[in-house]
Amino acid sequence: MKKYILLLFLFLQPAGEVSADDYPKNPNIDIRHYSFSITLSDGSNIIAGETTITVAFKKESIPQMRLDLINKTEHLDGKGMSVTSVSSHERALTYNHQNDALIIHFPDSFARKSTIQLTIKYSGIPADGLRIGPTKYGNRSFFSNNWPNRARHWLPVLDHPHEKATCEFKITAPTHYQVISNGLLQEESNLVNGHKFTHWKQSVPIPSWLYVLGVAEFAVQHLDEFMGIPVQSWVYPQDREEGFRDFATPTHHSLRFFSDYIGPYTYEKYANVQSPSVGGGMEAATAVFYNENAITGDQTTRLHNVIVHEIAHHWFGNAVTESTWDDAWLSEGFATYFTKMFREHAFGWDDFQQEMHSARDRVLEYYMDNPGYKIISDRSPETESVTSLATYQKGAWVLHMLRNRVGNRAFQQGIQSYYKHYLNSTASTSDFRIEMEQASGDDLEPFFRQWLYQGGNPELRGTWSYNPQQSTITVQMEQVQAENFQFAIPIEFGIYTQKQLLPNVTTVHMDQQSQELTIPVDGEPDSVVIDPNTKLLAKWNFSKQ
């Protein structure tokens, strides 16, 4: 984990300008489409691949382009990919495949071409990205898990969220398998040699980590449709009844809520898929994978929350994708908070408050061991994890505090505008901030800076006392967090008198290390509490003097 070393620099820069995601981008090319043709076998774990890529050039005379593809090496026990040819419109091209990068060289005659197609033929055993092995029932299967940069283990791609493209998978496999992938089914044909050809095609651009492939024996339920979009469940035949029951309940309700609150669902289908390749859930566009052991038929709260979270990703992460790994909270923090908002919609305010209490406890516990962790920092999956518990739960809390700051109406307007403007594209935290500023009329840069670009959380210590002559309470508060900076925060004080069920609430702004606050009251309080409505991410010790 990176240590807290850039505080002064961050305070001198507008929020959003610091980034060290140093993936080697080429702004002069735009990959429009990938067509992946892959042959799978029961006799070997070797996959044979042929990928055709449609590439648009944004300037003339581009000498070469780079793709990610893991080399076959002894370090991987002979696993990895070996390229046998690269061509364009049947013309052979020179290339170098070293250090997990495929460099393709273009001849001078390509100088004025605006769009080309590249065809790459390769084969090998994936060391990662595509899991080849048994399901929990011992049946052979092939399941992808490309998060965050593992597609390169079995697909030649630009393996970074800044590049979004449409895709299709053309799979040849033994006839006893069924195949699930992105988009809509184009063809499923039995071949003469005991194999089956299956073709799925996705017409909406997505980043490489969302490309998905599942090949196994499935029970498939075509549940119904949501606004003309097919909704499906794919589970092992042994879990047919339990899986269909588990996947049916929250799917439609959450699709409707997110469509109404944020904007229209942009994809061509929605499928829930049982898989051995993921630990919880993976939001692969239009075909979401869930851990095979989560399917019990009990419709557990845990599984339902995961389903709603992965559905929320189809708006945040999939449709609107972070432009760098530094901004991964735009995916995970958003999906986490919108899962909690769905619970507020479905189960009420008390349930929502419990969710936010639990999230706050988890964040504060995490920061006991990671006090300097920043939500936005210089991260790259080549060197470290790009997410943590804080990315999810503190990211959700940042949105919650933002919603309380600007109000429900402006928050929804900002969310809808952000989604509309960056639909099927990429965005940064600064892009999101600007949308929220336009919706609210508020300068939000200081808010974003203190909650996202610096570490820590407020830690408060305080007392209160009653003054009967003045009919006031005096509150002494200080910030005692170890980090060498202060937060500017609104603090709600709930004042209970005469055994009230609901408190009188007064909000005070605190922006100093130590402050004395005077609050008028109607009589001596029975108690005074901080944050009665669960609006502040902080730790506190507060008592009567």
Coordinates of C-alpha atoms in Angstrom, one line a residue:
M1 CA 0.0 0.0 0.0
K2 CA 1.2 3.5 -0.8
K3 CA 1.9 5.6 2.2
Y4 CA 0.5 9.0 2.9
I5 CA 3.2 11.3 1.3
L6 CA 1.4 13.8 -1.0
L7 CA -0.7 15.8 1.4
L8 CA 0.8 19.2 0.7
F9 CA 0.8 18.6 -3.1
L10 CA -2.8 17.6 -3.0
F11 CA -3.8 20.8 -1.2
L12 CA -2.0 22.8 -3.9
Q13 CA -3.7 21.1 -6.8
P14 CA -7.4 20.9 -8.0
A15 CA -8.9 17.6 -7.0
G16 CA -8.6 15.1 -9.7
E17 CA -5.2 16.1 -11.3
V18 CA -3.0 13.6 -9.5
S19 CA -2.7 10.2 -11.2
A20 CA 0.1 7.7 -11.5
D21 CA -1.8 5.0 -13.4
D22 CA 1.0 4.7 -16.0
Y23 CA -0.5 2.2 -18.4
P24 CA 1.1 2.8 -21.8
K25 CA -1.9 4.4 -23.6
N26 CA -1.8 5.3 -27.3
P27 CA -4.2 8.3 -27.9
N28 CA -3.8 7.9 -31.6
I29 CA -5.6 4.6 -31.9
D30 CA -9.2 3.5 -31.0
I31 CA -10.1 -0.1 -30.9
R32 CA -13.7 -0.4 -32.0
H33 CA -14.4 -4.1 -31.9
Y34 CA -12.9 -7.5 -30.9
S35 CA -14.0 -10.7 -32.4
F36 CA -12.7 -13.7 -30.4
S37 CA -12.7 -17.1 -32.0
I38 CA -11.6 -19.8 -29.5
T39 CA -11.5 -23.6 -29.7
L40 CA -11.8 -25.6 -26.5
S41 CA -11.1 -29.2 -25.9
D42 CA -11.7 -32.0 -23.3
G43 CA -8.4 -33.6 -24.1
S44 CA -6.2 -30.7 -23.3
N45 CA -6.2 -27.3 -21.5
I46 CA -4.7 -25.6 -24.6
I47 CA -6.9 -23.1 -26.1
A48 CA -6.6 -22.1 -29.8
G49 CA -7.4 -18.5 -30.5
E50 CA -7.9 -16.2 -33.4
T51 CA -8.8 -12.6 -32.6
T52 CA -9.8 -10.1 -35.2
I53 CA -9.6 -6.5 -34.0
T54 CA -11.1 -3.4 -35.8
V55 CA -8.8 -0.5 -35.2
A56 CA -9.4 3.2 -36.1
F57 CA -6.3 5.5 -36.5
K58 CA -6.7 9.0 -35.3
K59 CA -3.6 10.3 -37.2
E60 CA -1.6 9.3 -40.2
S61 CA 1.6 7.3 -40.2
I62 CA 1.3 5.3 -37.0
P63 CA 4.3 2.9 -37.0
Q64 CA 3.1 0.3 -34.5
M65 CA 0.6 -0.5 -31.8
R66 CA 0.8 -2.5 -28.5
L67 CA -1.5 -5.1 -27.1
D68 CA -1.4 -7.0 -23.8
L69 CA -0.9 -10.8 -24.1
I70 CA 0.9 -12.9 -21.5
N71 CA 3.9 -14.8 -22.9
K72 CA 4.4 -18.5 -22.5
T73 CA 7.3 -18.8 -20.1
E74 CA 9.0 -21.3 -17.7
H75 CA 8.1 -18.8 -14.9
L76 CA 4.5 -19.8 -15.5
D77 CA 5.3 -23.5 -15.8
G78 CA 4.9 -23.4 -19.5
K79 CA 1.6 -21.6 -19.4
G80 CA 0.9 -18.5 -21.3
M81 CA 0.2 -17.7 -25.0
S82 CA 2.4 -18.1 -28.1
V83 CA 1.5 -16.0 -31.2
T84 CA 1.9 -17.8 -34.5
S85 CA 0.9 -15.0 -36.9
V86 CA -0.4 -11.4 -37.2
S87 CA -2.0 -10.2 -40.4
S88 CA -4.2 -7.5 -41.8
H89 CA -6.6 -8.3 -44.6
E90 CA -4.6 -11.5 -45.3
R91 CA -1.3 -9.5 -45.4
A92 CA 1.3 -10.8 -42.9
L93 CA 2.6 -8.2 -40.5
T94 CA 5.8 -8.3 -38.4
Y95 CA 5.5 -8.3 -34.7
N96 CA 7.3 -8.9 -31.4
H97 CA 5.8 -10.7 -28.5
Q98 CA 8.0 -10.2 -25.4
N99 CA 7.5 -9.3 -21.8
D100 CA 3.8 -9.9 -22.0
A101 CA 3.4 -7.2 -24.8
L102 CA 2.5 -7.9 -28.4
I103 CA 4.0 -5.1 -30.6
I104 CA 2.6 -5.0 -34.1
H105 CA 4.5 -3.1 -36.8
F106 CA 2.7 -1.3 -39.6
P107 CA 4.2 -0.9 -43.1
D108 CA 4.4 2.5 -44.8
S109 CA 1.5 1.7 -47.0
F110 CA -0.8 1.9 -43.9
A111 CA 0.1 5.6 -43.5
R112 CA -3.2 6.9 -44.8
K113 CA -5.5 4.1 -43.7
S114 CA -8.2 5.3 -41.2
T115 CA -9.5 1.9 -40.2
I116 CA -7.9 -1.6 -40.4
Q117 CA -8.6 -5.1 -39.2
L118 CA -5.9 -7.1 -37.4
T119 CA -6.0 -10.9 -37.1
I120 CA -3.9 -12.6 -34.4
K121 CA -3.5 -16.3 -34.2
Y122 CA -2.2 -17.8 -31.0
S123 CA -2.5 -20.7 -28.6
G124 CA -1.5 -21.8 -25.1
I125 CA -2.7 -22.7 -21.6
P126 CA -4.0 -19.7 -19.6
A127 CA -2.1 -19.2 -16.4
D128 CA -5.0 -17.0 -15.2
G129 CA -8.0 -15.1 -16.5
L130 CA -9.7 -18.2 -17.8
R131 CA -10.2 -21.0 -15.2
I132 CA -10.2 -24.5 -16.7
G133 CA -11.2 -27.1 -14.2
P134 CA -14.0 -28.9 -12.3
T135 CA -17.1 -27.3 -10.8
K136 CA -17.9 -28.2 -7.3
Y137 CA -19.7 -31.3 -8.7
G138 CA -16.5 -32.4 -10.5
N139 CA -17.6 -31.5 -14.0
R140 CA -15.1 -29.9 -16.4
S141 CA -15.7 -26.3 -17.2
F142 CA -14.2 -23.1 -18.5
F143 CA -15.0 -19.8 -16.7
S144 CA -13.4 -16.4 -17.1
N145 CA -12.5 -13.9 -14.4
N146 CA -10.7 -10.9 -15.9
W147 CA -10.7 -8.5 -13.0
P148 CA -8.8 -6.2 -13.0
N149 CA -6.1 -6.9 -15.6
R150 CA -6.2 -10.7 -16.2
A151 CA -7.9 -10.7 -19.7
R152 CA -4.4 -10.5 -21.1
H153 CA -3.7 -14.1 -19.9
W154 CA -6.0 -15.5 -22.7
L155 CA -7.0 -12.6 -24.9
P156 CA -4.9 -10.1 -26.9
V157 CA -6.4 -6.8 -25.8
L158 CA -5.7 -3.3 -24.4
D159 CA -6.2 -4.5 -20.8
H160 CA -7.2 -1.2 -19.2
P161 CA -10.5 0.6 -18.4
H162 CA -9.8 3.6 -20.6
E163 CA -10.3 1.5 -23.8
K164 CA -13.9 0.3 -24.4
A165 CA -15.0 -1.7 -27.4
T166 CA -17.8 -4.0 -28.6
C167 CA -17.0 -7.7 -28.7
E168 CA -18.1 -11.1 -29.8
F169 CA -17.2 -14.6 -28.8
K170 CA -17.2 -17.5 -31.3
I171 CA -16.7 -20.7 -29.4
T172 CA -16.1 -24.2 -30.7
A173 CA -16.4 -26.8 -27.9
P174 CA -17.6 -30.4 -27.4
T175 CA -21.3 -30.7 -27.9
H176 CA -22.2 -31.5 -24.3
Y177 CA -21.2 -27.9 -23.2
Q178 CA -23.4 -24.8 -23.3
V179 CA -21.8 -21.4 -23.6
I180 CA -22.7 -18.0 -22.1
S181 CA -21.1 -14.7 -23.0
N182 CA -21.7 -11.0 -23.5
G183 CA -24.6 -9.7 -25.5
L184 CA -27.1 -11.7 -27.5
L185 CA -26.9 -15.2 -28.9
Q186 CA -26.3 -15.2 -32.7
E187 CA -25.9 -18.9 -33.4
E188 CA -25.7 -22.3 -31.7
S189 CA -25.0 -25.1 -34.1
N190 CA -23.9 -28.7 -33.7
L191 CA -21.0 -29.5 -36.0
V192 CA -20.2 -32.8 -37.7
N193 CA -17.2 -33.7 -35.6
G194 CA -18.8 -33.9 -32.2
H195 CA -18.4 -30.2 -31.5
K196 CA -20.8 -27.3 -31.1
F197 CA -20.3 -23.7 -32.4
T198 CA -21.7 -20.9 -30.3
H199 CA -21.7 -17.2 -31.2
W200 CA -22.5 -14.4 -28.8
K201 CA -22.2 -10.7 -29.8
Q202 CA -22.3 -7.5 -27.7
S203 CA -23.1 -4.2 -29.4
V204 CA -22.4 -2.0 -26.4
P205 CA -18.7 -1.0 -25.8
I206 CA -17.2 -2.2 -22.5
P207 CA -13.6 -2.5 -21.1
S208 CA -11.7 -5.8 -21.2
W209 CA -12.3 -6.9 -17.6
L210 CA -16.0 -7.2 -18.5
Y211 CA -15.5 -9.6 -21.3
V212 CA -17.0 -12.9 -20.1
L213 CA -17.0 -16.6 -21.1
G214 CA -18.7 -19.5 -19.3
V215 CA -18.6 -23.0 -20.8
A216 CA -20.2 -25.8 -18.8
E217 CA -23.3 -28.0 -18.5
F218 CA -26.1 -25.6 -17.5
A219 CA -29.7 -25.5 -16.6
V220 CA -31.0 -22.3 -18.3
Q221 CA -34.1 -20.4 -17.3
H222 CA -35.4 -17.7 -19.6
L223 CA -37.1 -15.9 -16.8
D224 CA -39.0 -13.2 -18.7
E225 CA -38.2 -9.7 -19.9
F226 CA -37.5 -6.4 -18.4
M227 CA -38.5 -3.6 -20.8
G228 CA -38.0 -5.9 -23.7
I229 CA -34.6 -7.1 -22.4
P230 CA -34.3 -10.9 -21.8
V231 CA -33.6 -11.9 -18.2
Q232 CA -32.0 -15.3 -17.7
S233 CA -30.6 -17.7 -15.0
W234 CA -27.7 -20.1 -15.8
V235 CA -27.0 -22.7 -13.1
Y236 CA -25.5 -26.2 -12.8
P237 CA -28.2 -28.9 -13.5
Q238 CA -27.7 -30.2 -10.0
D239 CA -28.7 -26.8 -8.6
R240 CA -31.6 -26.1 -11.0
E241 CA -34.4 -25.5 -8.6
E242 CA -32.3 -23.8 -5.9
G243 CA -30.5 -21.5 -8.5
F244 CA -33.7 -20.5 -10.3
R245 CA -35.2 -19.6 -6.9
D246 CA -32.2 -17.6 -5.7
F247 CA -31.8 -15.6 -8.8
A248 CA -35.4 -14.7 -9.4
T249 CA -36.3 -12.5 -6.4
P250 CA -34.2 -9.3 -6.5
T251 CA -33.4 -9.0 -10.1
H252 CA -36.5 -7.3 -11.6
H253 CA -37.0 -5.1 -8.6
S254 CA -33.5 -3.7 -8.6
L255 CA -33.4 -3.3 -12.5
R256 CA -36.6 -1.2 -12.2
F257 CA -35.3 0.9 -9.3
F258 CA -31.9 1.7 -11.0
S259 CA -33.6 2.5 -14.3
D260 CA -36.1 4.9 -12.7
Y261 CA -33.5 6.6 -10.4
I262 CA -30.5 6.8 -12.7
G263 CA -31.4 6.2 -16.4
P264 CA -32.2 3.4 -18.8
Y265 CA -30.4 0.0 -18.7
T266 CA -28.1 0.1 -21.8
Y267 CA -27.5 -3.6 -22.4
E268 CA -29.2 -6.3 -24.5
K269 CA -29.8 -8.9 -21.9
Y270 CA -29.2 -9.7 -18.2
A271 CA -28.1 -13.1 -17.0
N272 CA -27.2 -14.4 -13.6
V273 CA -24.6 -17.2 -13.8
Q274 CA -23.3 -19.8 -11.3
S275 CA -19.5 -20.1 -11.6
P276 CA -16.5 -21.5 -9.8
S277 CA -14.2 -18.7 -11.0
V278 CA -15.3 -15.9 -8.6
G279 CA -15.3 -15.5 -4.9
G280 CA -18.4 -13.4 -4.5
G281 CA -19.7 -11.8 -7.7
M282 CA -18.3 -10.4 -10.9
E283 CA -20.2 -7.8 -12.9
A284 CA -19.3 -9.0 -16.4
A285 CA -21.6 -7.1 -18.6
T286 CA -24.9 -8.9 -19.3
A287 CA -23.7 -12.2 -17.8
V288 CA -22.8 -11.8 -14.1
F289 CA -21.0 -14.6 -12.3
Y290 CA -21.7 -15.6 -8.7
N291 CA -19.7 -18.0 -6.6
E292 CA -21.0 -21.6 -7.1
N293 CA -21.3 -22.2 -3.4
A294 CA -23.6 -19.2 -2.9
I295 CA -26.5 -21.0 -4.6
T296 CA -28.5 -22.7 -1.8
G297 CA -32.1 -22.0 -2.6
D298 CA -32.4 -20.1 0.7
Q299 CA -32.6 -16.7 -0.9
T300 CA -30.1 -15.4 1.6
T301 CA -29.7 -11.7 2.3
R302 CA -26.0 -12.0 1.5
L303 CA -26.7 -13.3 -2.0
H304 CA -29.4 -10.8 -2.6
N305 CA -27.1 -7.9 -1.7
V306 CA -24.4 -9.3 -4.1
I307 CA -27.0 -9.6 -6.9
V308 CA -28.2 -6.0 -6.4
H309 CA -24.5 -4.8 -6.2
E310 CA -23.6 -6.5 -9.5
I311 CA -26.8 -5.2 -11.2
A312 CA -25.8 -1.6 -10.0
H313 CA -22.5 -2.1 -11.7
H314 CA -24.3 -2.2 -15.0
W315 CA -24.8 1.6 -14.5
F316 CA -21.5 2.3 -12.6
G317 CA -18.4 0.5 -13.8
N318 CA -19.9 -1.0 -16.9
A319 CA -21.9 1.8 -18.6
V320 CA -19.9 4.6 -17.0
T321 CA -16.4 3.3 -16.5
E322 CA -13.5 4.9 -14.5
S323 CA -10.9 6.2 -16.9
T324 CA -8.0 5.2 -14.7
W325 CA -7.5 2.7 -11.9
D326 CA -6.9 5.6 -9.5
D327 CA -10.7 6.2 -9.8
A328 CA -11.9 2.7 -9.0
W329 CA -14.3 4.1 -6.4
L330 CA -16.5 5.4 -9.2
S331 CA -17.3 1.7 -9.8
E332 CA -17.1 0.0 -6.4
G333 CA -18.1 2.8 -4.1
F334 CA -21.1 3.7 -6.3
A335 CA -22.3 0.1 -6.6
T336 CA -22.0 -0.3 -2.9
Y337 CA -24.0 2.8 -2.1
F338 CA -26.6 2.2 -4.7
T339 CA -27.1 -1.3 -3.2
K340 CA -27.9 0.4 0.1
M341 CA -30.2 2.9 -1.6
F342 CA -32.1 0.0 -3.1
R343 CA -32.5 -1.4 0.3
E344 CA -33.8 2.0 1.5
H345 CA -36.3 1.9 -1.4
A346 CA -37.3 -1.8 -0.8
F347 CA -37.1 -2.1 3.0
G348 CA -37.3 1.4 4.5
W349 CA -35.3 4.0 6.3
D350 CA -34.4 1.8 9.4
D351 CA -32.9 -0.9 7.2
F352 CA -30.9 1.8 5.3
Q353 CA -29.6 3.3 8.6
Q354 CA -28.5 -0.1 9.8
E355 CA -26.6 -0.6 6.5
M356 CA -24.8 2.8 6.9
H357 CA -24.0 2.0 10.6
S358 CA -22.5 -1.3 9.6
A359 CA -20.5 0.3 6.8
R360 CA -19.2 3.0 9.1
D361 CA -18.0 0.4 11.7
R362 CA -16.2 -1.5 9.0
V363 CA -14.5 1.6 7.6
L364 CA -13.3 2.8 11.1
E365 CA -12.0 -0.7 11.9
Y366 CA -10.1 -0.7 8.5
Y367 CA -8.5 2.6 9.2
M368 CA -7.2 1.5 12.6
D369 CA -4.7 -0.6 10.6
N370 CA -4.5 1.7 7.5
P371 CA -4.8 5.3 8.8
G372 CA -3.3 7.0 5.7
Y373 CA -5.3 5.1 3.1
K374 CA -6.7 7.4 0.4
I375 CA -9.6 6.5 -1.8
I376 CA -7.9 8.1 -4.8
S377 CA -4.2 7.5 -5.1
D378 CA -1.5 6.4 -7.5
R379 CA -2.5 2.8 -8.1
S380 CA -1.9 0.3 -10.8
P381 CA -2.9 -3.4 -10.8
E382 CA 0.6 -4.3 -12.1
T383 CA 2.0 -3.3 -8.7
E384 CA -0.8 -3.6 -6.1
S385 CA -4.5 -4.0 -5.5
V386 CA -6.6 -1.1 -6.9
T387 CA -9.4 -1.6 -4.4
S388 CA -9.8 -2.2 -0.7
L389 CA -12.7 -2.3 1.8
A390 CA -12.4 1.5 1.9
T391 CA -12.9 1.8 -1.8
Y392 CA -16.3 0.0 -1.3
Q393 CA -17.5 1.2 2.1
K394 CA -15.9 4.6 2.5
G395 CA -16.7 5.3 -1.2
A396 CA -20.3 4.6 -0.3
W397 CA -20.1 6.9 2.7
V398 CA -18.7 9.7 0.6
L399 CA -21.7 9.5 -1.7
H400 CA -24.0 9.4 1.4
M401 CA -22.4 12.5 2.8
L402 CA -22.6 14.2 -0.6
R403 CA -26.3 13.3 -0.9
N404 CA -26.9 14.9 2.6
R405 CA -24.9 17.9 1.7
V406 CA -26.6 18.8 -1.6
G407 CA -30.0 17.3 -0.9
N408 CA -31.9 14.4 -2.4
R409 CA -33.1 16.3 -5.5
A410 CA -29.8 17.8 -6.5
F411 CA -28.1 14.5 -5.8
Q412 CA -30.4 12.6 -8.2
Q413 CA -30.1 15.3 -10.8
G414 CA -26.3 15.1 -10.6
I415 CA -26.3 11.3 -10.8
Q416 CA -28.7 11.3 -13.8
S417 CA -26.6 14.0 -15.6
Y418 CA -23.4 12.1 -14.9
Y419 CA -24.8 8.9 -16.3
K420 CA -26.3 10.5 -19.4
H421 CA -23.1 12.4 -20.3
Y422 CA -20.7 9.5 -19.8
L423 CA -22.9 6.6 -20.9
N424 CA -20.9 3.9 -22.6
S425 CA -17.7 6.0 -22.1
T426 CA -15.3 6.7 -19.3
A427 CA -15.2 9.4 -16.6
S428 CA -12.9 10.7 -13.8
T429 CA -13.7 11.8 -10.3
S430 CA -13.4 15.4 -11.6
D431 CA -16.0 14.7 -14.2
F432 CA -18.4 13.5 -11.5
R433 CA -17.6 16.4 -9.3
I434 CA -18.4 18.9 -12.0
E435 CA -21.8 17.2 -12.7
M436 CA -22.7 17.4 -9.0
E437 CA -21.6 21.1 -8.8
Q438 CA -23.8 22.0 -11.7
A439 CA -26.7 20.2 -10.2
S440 CA -26.3 21.7 -6.7
G441 CA -24.7 25.1 -7.4
D442 CA -22.2 24.3 -4.7
D443 CA -18.3 24.4 -4.8
L444 CA -17.6 20.7 -3.9
E445 CA -13.8 20.7 -4.5
P446 CA -12.9 21.0 -0.8
F447 CA -15.4 18.2 0.1
F448 CA -14.0 15.9 -2.6
R449 CA -10.4 16.7 -1.6
Q450 CA -10.8 15.9 2.1
W451 CA -12.8 12.7 1.7
L452 CA -11.2 11.2 -1.4
Y453 CA -7.7 12.6 -1.9
Q454 CA -6.4 12.6 1.7
G455 CA -6.3 9.7 4.2
G456 CA -7.9 9.2 7.6
N457 CA -11.3 10.1 9.0
P458 CA -12.4 12.6 11.7
E459 CA -11.9 11.5 15.3
L460 CA -13.8 13.7 17.7
R461 CA -13.7 14.1 21.5
G462 CA -16.1 16.3 23.3
T463 CA -18.3 17.1 26.3
W464 CA -21.5 19.0 26.9
S465 CA -22.9 20.9 29.8
Y466 CA -26.2 22.7 30.6
N467 CA -26.4 26.3 31.6
P468 CA -29.8 26.9 33.2
Q469 CA -29.4 30.7 33.4
Q470 CA -28.8 31.0 29.7
S471 CA -31.0 28.1 28.7
T472 CA -28.2 26.8 26.6
I473 CA -25.9 23.8 26.3
T474 CA -22.2 24.4 25.8
V475 CA -20.4 21.8 23.7
Q476 CA -16.6 21.5 23.7
M477 CA -15.3 19.6 20.7
E478 CA -11.9 18.8 19.3
Q479 CA -10.5 16.8 16.4
V480 CA -8.0 14.3 17.7
Q481 CA -7.2 12.2 14.6
A482 CA -3.5 11.4 14.3
E483 CA -3.2 12.7 10.7
N484 CA -1.8 16.3 10.6
F485 CA -4.9 18.0 9.1
Q486 CA -8.4 19.0 10.1
F487 CA -11.7 18.2 8.5
A488 CA -14.4 20.6 7.7
I489 CA -17.6 18.8 8.7
P490 CA -21.2 19.4 9.6
I491 CA -22.0 17.8 13.0
E492 CA -25.6 17.1 13.9
F493 CA -26.4 17.1 17.7
G494 CA -29.6 15.3 18.7
I495 CA -31.0 16.9 21.9
Y496 CA -33.4 14.8 23.9
T497 CA -35.6 16.4 26.6
Q498 CA -38.6 15.2 28.6
K499 CA -38.1 11.6 27.4
Q500 CA -38.7 12.5 23.7
L501 CA -38.7 9.6 21.2
L502 CA -37.2 11.9 18.6
P503 CA -34.6 14.5 19.3
N504 CA -34.4 18.2 18.4
V505 CA -31.6 18.3 15.9
T506 CA -29.1 21.2 15.6
T507 CA -26.3 21.2 12.9
V508 CA -23.0 22.9 13.7
H509 CA -20.1 23.3 11.2
M510 CA -16.7 22.4 12.6
D511 CA -13.6 23.3 10.7
Q512 CA -11.0 23.9 13.5
Q513 CA -9.0 21.5 15.7
S514 CA -10.9 22.8 18.8
Q515 CA -14.2 24.6 19.0
E516 CA -16.7 25.7 21.6
L517 CA -20.3 25.6 20.5
T518 CA -23.4 27.1 22.2
I519 CA -26.8 25.7 21.4
P520 CA -30.1 27.2 22.8
V521 CA -32.5 24.7 24.3
D522 CA -36.0 24.8 25.9
G523 CA -34.9 23.0 29.0
E524 CA -32.3 20.7 30.5
P525 CA -31.7 17.9 28.1
D526 CA -31.9 14.3 29.3
S527 CA -29.1 13.5 26.8
V528 CA -27.2 14.9 23.8
V529 CA -26.0 12.6 21.1
I530 CA -23.8 13.1 18.0
D531 CA -25.2 12.2 14.5
P532 CA -28.7 10.9 15.4
N533 CA -29.6 10.5 11.7
T534 CA -26.4 8.7 10.5
K535 CA -24.9 11.4 8.3
L536 CA -21.3 11.6 9.3
L537 CA -18.4 9.3 8.8
A538 CA -16.4 9.8 12.0
K539 CA -15.4 8.2 15.3
W540 CA -16.2 10.1 18.5
N541 CA -16.1 10.0 22.3
F542 CA -18.8 12.3 23.6
S543 CA -20.3 12.6 27.1
K544 CA -21.9 15.0 29.6
Q545 CA -19.3 17.0 31.6

